[in-house]
């Protein structure tokens, strides 16, 4: 059995770890509370903007836009959103391994990473991201989403890519906590087959014209979708970290209970040995 000094050092190390994991759980919990104030609105906006785009795609008005033009997919692009930090369970590993598998299925695809862990992961696997964007995922804002969406739209309109897909961790429904992939560009009608509440826009009058409205709407659509997935990924990361740190803190408490029992047994054994030596010095 280890000595009392060794057990005390072990207990001190576990207690320090417990303080760290407890603090990280509290931080993630606070950030979750902050983002939950917006997550319902984000979910509603996410659903409405997809419904609105389906309504426009099925509209009888003669409109066109470069983002509606489906081209042969010879140059595909994947944008993957991971966390900037680890210690969040399998959150980062799940979305990054999913992306790695998709890259193997579509050789020659371009890769854009958001988050330190994504960049480090792919470099470790011998894949250098074509674009690595940092400082976005830990504090998603509409302004940051606008910058990224503008760059992605430029890549598509300049025909530097034919298909842009975003891979992130969902925070909703049956897919919560799992990697989700969807096409950002081009905007294709069959991507909205799951939208069932779209209405007919036959009687809608546009001012100054349907084409002008569409030209203004498409950039806002891409910005809104990208901001939505950034918020979901942010919430998913902190939800996973909160759960992971809660489990670690609980495990540390259980370990401390076991160490205290061992420490008491070691003390009793030492006292018994000391009393035996005192009572029988000749031994």
Coordinates of N, CA, C and O in Angstrom, one line a residue, residues 83-166:
X83 N -14.0 23.7 -33.0 CA -13.8 24.6 -31.9 C -12.3 25.1 -31.9 O -11.5 24.6 -32.6
X84 N -12.1 26.2 -31.2 CA -10.7 26.7 -31.1 C -10.0 26.0 -30.0 O -8.7 26.1 -29.9
X85 N -10.7 25.3 -29.1 CA -10.1 24.6 -28.0 C -10.6 23.2 -27.9 O -11.6 22.8 -28.5
X86 N -9.8 22.4 -27.1 CA -10.2 21.0 -26.9 C -11.0 20.9 -25.6 O -11.7 21.8 -25.2
X87 N -10.8 19.7 -24.9 CA -11.5 19.4 -23.7 C -13.0 19.6 -23.8 O -13.7 20.1 -22.9
X88 N -13.6 19.1 -24.9 CA -15.0 19.1 -25.1 C -15.5 17.8 -25.6 O -16.4 17.7 -26.5
X89 N -15.0 16.7 -25.0 CA -15.4 15.4 -25.4 C -15.1 15.1 -26.9 O -14.0 15.4 -27.4
X90 N -16.0 14.4 -27.5 CA -15.8 14.0 -28.9 C -16.3 15.1 -29.9 O -16.4 14.8 -31.1
X91 N -16.6 16.3 -29.4 CA -17.2 17.3 -30.3 C -16.3 17.6 -31.5 O -16.8 17.5 -32.7
X92 N -15.0 17.9 -31.3 CA -14.2 18.2 -32.4 C -13.8 17.0 -33.3 O -13.8 17.0 -34.5
X93 N -13.6 15.9 -32.6 CA -13.2 14.6 -33.3 C -14.3 14.2 -34.3 O -14.0 13.8 -35.4
X94 N -15.5 14.3 -33.8 CA -16.6 13.8 -34.7 C -16.7 14.6 -36.0 O -16.8 14.0 -37.1
X95 N -16.7 15.9 -35.9 CA -16.9 16.7 -37.1 C -15.7 16.7 -38.0 O -15.8 16.7 -39.2
X96 N -14.5 16.6 -37.4 CA -13.3 16.5 -38.2 C -13.1 15.2 -38.9 O -12.7 15.1 -40.0
X97 N -13.4 14.1 -38.2 CA -13.3 12.8 -38.8 C -14.3 12.6 -39.9 O -14.1 12.0 -41.0
X98 N -15.5 13.2 -39.7 CA -16.5 13.2 -40.8 C -16.0 13.9 -42.0 O -16.1 13.5 -43.2
X99 N -15.4 15.1 -41.8 CA -14.9 15.9 -42.9 C -13.7 15.1 -43.6 O -13.6 15.2 -44.9
X100 N -12.9 14.5 -42.9 CA -11.8 13.7 -43.5 C -12.3 12.6 -44.4 O -11.8 12.4 -45.5
X101 N -13.4 12.0 -43.9 CA -14.0 10.9 -44.7 C -14.5 11.5 -46.0 O -14.4 10.9 -47.1
X102 N -15.2 12.7 -45.9 CA -15.7 13.3 -47.1 C -14.7 13.7 -48.1 O -14.8 13.7 -49.3
X103 N -13.5 14.2 -47.6 CA -12.4 14.6 -48.5 C -11.9 13.4 -49.2 O -11.5 13.5 -50.4
X104 N -11.8 12.2 -48.6 CA -11.4 11.0 -49.2 C -12.3 10.5 -50.3 O -11.9 9.9 -51.3
X105 N -13.6 10.8 -50.1 CA -14.6 10.4 -51.1 C -14.6 11.3 -52.3 O -15.0 10.9 -53.4
X106 N -14.2 12.5 -52.1 CA -14.1 13.5 -53.2 C -12.7 14.1 -53.4 O -12.4 15.2 -52.9
X107 N -11.8 13.3 -53.9 CA -10.4 13.8 -54.0 C -10.3 15.1 -54.8 O -11.1 15.3 -55.8
X108 N -9.4 15.9 -54.4 CA -9.2 17.1 -55.1 C -10.0 18.3 -54.6 O -9.9 19.4 -55.1
X109 N -10.8 18.0 -53.6 CA -11.7 19.1 -53.1 C -10.9 20.1 -52.3 O -9.9 19.7 -51.6
X110 N -11.3 21.4 -52.3 CA -10.6 22.4 -51.5 C -11.2 22.3 -50.1 O -12.3 21.9 -49.8
X111 N -10.4 22.8 -49.2 CA -10.7 22.8 -47.7 C -10.5 24.1 -47.1 O -9.5 24.7 -47.2
X112 N -11.6 24.6 -46.4 CA -11.5 25.8 -45.6 C -11.8 25.4 -44.2 O -12.8 24.8 -43.9
X113 N -11.0 25.8 -43.3 CA -11.2 25.5 -41.8 C -11.5 26.7 -41.0 O -10.9 27.8 -41.3
X114 N -12.4 26.6 -40.1 CA -12.7 27.6 -39.1 C -12.4 27.0 -37.7 O -13.1 26.1 -37.3
X115 N -11.4 27.5 -37.0 CA -11.0 26.9 -35.7 C -9.6 26.4 -35.7 O -9.2 25.7 -36.7
X116 N -8.9 26.6 -34.6 CA -7.6 26.1 -34.5 C -7.5 24.5 -34.5 O -6.6 24.0 -35.2
X117 N -8.4 23.9 -33.9 CA -8.4 22.4 -33.9 C -8.5 21.8 -35.3 O -7.9 20.8 -35.6
X118 N -9.3 22.4 -36.1 CA -9.5 21.9 -37.5 C -8.2 22.1 -38.3 O -7.8 21.1 -38.9
X119 N -7.6 23.2 -38.2 CA -6.3 23.4 -38.9 C -5.2 22.4 -38.4 O -4.6 21.8 -39.3
X120 N -5.1 22.3 -37.1 CA -4.1 21.4 -36.6 C -4.4 19.9 -37.0 O -3.5 19.2 -37.3
X121 N -5.6 19.5 -37.0 CA -6.0 18.2 -37.3 C -5.6 17.8 -38.7 O -5.0 16.7 -38.9
X122 N -6.0 18.6 -39.7 CA -5.7 18.3 -41.0 C -4.2 18.4 -41.4 O -3.7 17.6 -42.2
X123 N -3.5 19.3 -40.8 CA -2.1 19.4 -41.0 C -1.4 18.1 -40.5 O -0.5 17.5 -41.1
X124 N -1.9 17.6 -39.3 CA -1.4 16.4 -38.8 C -1.7 15.2 -39.7 O -0.9 14.2 -39.7
X125 N -2.7 15.3 -40.5 CA -3.1 14.2 -41.4 C -2.5 14.5 -42.8 O -2.9 13.8 -43.8
X126 N -1.6 15.4 -42.9 CA -0.9 15.7 -44.2 C -1.7 16.5 -45.2 O -1.5 16.5 -46.4
X127 N -2.8 17.2 -44.7 CA -3.6 18.0 -45.6 C -3.5 19.4 -45.1 O -3.9 19.8 -44.0
X128 N -3.0 20.3 -46.0 CA -2.9 21.7 -45.7 C -4.1 22.4 -46.2 O -4.5 22.4 -47.4
X129 N -4.9 23.0 -45.3 CA -6.1 23.7 -45.7 C -5.8 24.8 -46.7 O -4.8 25.5 -46.6
X130 N -6.7 25.0 -47.7 CA -6.5 26.0 -48.7 C -6.7 27.4 -48.0 O -6.0 28.4 -48.4
X131 N -7.6 27.5 -47.1 CA -7.8 28.7 -46.3 C -8.1 28.3 -44.9 O -8.9 27.4 -44.6
X132 N -7.4 28.9 -44.0 CA -7.6 28.7 -42.5 C -8.0 30.0 -41.9 O -7.2 31.0 -41.9
X133 N -9.2 30.1 -41.4 CA -9.8 31.3 -40.8 C -9.8 31.1 -39.3 O -10.4 30.2 -38.8
X134 N -9.2 32.0 -38.5 CA -9.1 31.9 -37.1 C -9.8 33.1 -36.4 O -10.1 34.1 -37.1
X135 N -10.1 33.0 -35.2 CA -10.8 34.1 -34.4 C -12.2 34.3 -34.8 O -12.7 35.4 -34.5
X136 N -12.9 33.3 -35.3 CA -14.3 33.5 -35.7 C -15.2 32.6 -34.8 O -16.2 33.1 -34.3
X137 N -14.8 31.4 -34.6 CA -15.7 30.4 -33.9 C -15.9 30.7 -32.5 O -17.0 30.4 -31.9
X138 N -14.9 31.3 -31.8 CA -15.1 31.5 -30.3 C -16.0 32.6 -30.0 O -16.4 32.8 -28.8
X139 N -16.3 33.5 -31.0 CA -17.2 34.6 -30.7 C -17.9 35.0 -32.0 O -17.6 36.0 -32.7
X140 N -18.9 34.1 -32.5 CA -19.5 34.3 -33.7 C -20.4 35.6 -33.7 O -21.2 35.8 -32.8
X141 N -20.2 36.4 -34.7 CA -21.0 37.7 -34.9 C -21.5 37.8 -36.3 O -21.0 37.1 -37.2
X142 N -22.5 38.6 -36.5 CA -23.0 38.8 -37.8 C -22.0 39.4 -38.8 O -21.9 39.1 -39.9
X143 N -21.1 40.3 -38.2 CA -20.1 40.9 -39.0 C -19.1 39.9 -39.5 O -18.7 39.9 -40.7
X144 N -18.7 38.9 -38.7 CA -17.7 37.9 -39.1 C -18.4 37.0 -40.1 O -17.7 36.6 -41.1
X145 N -19.7 36.7 -39.9 CA -20.4 35.8 -40.9 C -20.5 36.5 -42.2 O -20.3 35.9 -43.3
X146 N -20.7 37.8 -42.2 CA -20.7 38.6 -43.4 C -19.4 38.5 -44.2 O -19.4 38.4 -45.5
X147 N -18.3 38.6 -43.5 CA -17.0 38.6 -44.2 C -16.8 37.2 -44.8 O -16.3 37.1 -46.0
X148 N -17.1 36.1 -44.1 CA -16.9 34.8 -44.6 C -17.8 34.5 -45.8 O -17.4 34.0 -46.8
X149 N -19.1 34.9 -45.6 CA -20.0 34.6 -46.7 C -19.7 35.4 -47.9 O -19.8 34.9 -49.1
X150 N -19.2 36.6 -47.8 CA -18.8 37.4 -48.9 C -17.6 36.7 -49.7 O -17.6 36.7 -50.9
X151 N -16.7 36.2 -48.9 CA -15.5 35.5 -49.6 C -16.0 34.2 -50.3 O -15.5 33.9 -51.4
X152 N -16.9 33.4 -49.7 CA -17.4 32.2 -50.3 C -18.2 32.5 -51.5 O -18.0 31.8 -52.6
X153 N -19.0 33.5 -51.5 CA -19.8 33.9 -52.7 C -18.8 34.4 -53.8 O -19.1 34.0 -55.0
X154 N -17.8 35.1 -53.5 CA -16.8 35.5 -54.5 C -16.1 34.3 -55.2 O -16.0 34.3 -56.4
X155 N -15.8 33.3 -54.4 CA -15.1 32.1 -54.9 C -16.1 31.4 -55.9 O -15.6 31.0 -57.0
X156 N -17.4 31.4 -55.6 CA -18.3 30.7 -56.5 C -18.6 31.5 -57.7 O -18.6 31.0 -58.8
X157 N -18.8 32.8 -57.6 CA -19.1 33.7 -58.7 C -17.9 33.8 -59.7 O -18.1 34.0 -60.9
X158 N -16.7 33.7 -59.1 CA -15.5 33.8 -60.0 C -15.1 32.4 -60.6 O -14.1 32.3 -61.2
X159 N -16.0 31.4 -60.3 CA -15.8 30.0 -60.8 C -14.5 29.4 -60.3 O -14.0 28.5 -61.0
X160 N -14.1 29.7 -59.1 CA -13.0 29.1 -58.5 C -13.4 27.8 -57.8 O -12.6 27.0 -57.4
X161 N -14.7 27.7 -57.6 CA -15.3 26.5 -57.0 C -16.7 26.3 -57.6 O -17.3 27.3 -58.0
X162 N -17.2 25.1 -57.7 CA -18.5 24.8 -58.2 C -19.5 24.4 -57.2 O -20.7 24.3 -57.5
X163 N -19.1 24.0 -56.0 CA -20.0 23.5 -55.0 C -19.4 23.8 -53.6 O -18.2 23.3 -53.4
X164 N -20.1 24.5 -52.8 CA -19.6 24.8 -51.4 C -20.5 24.2 -50.4 O -21.7 24.4 -50.4
X165 N -19.9 23.3 -49.6 CA -20.6 22.7 -48.5 C -20.1 23.0 -47.2 O -18.8 23.1 -47.0
X166 N -20.9 23.2 -46.2 CA -20.5 23.5 -44.8 C -20.8 22.3 -44.0 O -21.8 21.7 -44.0

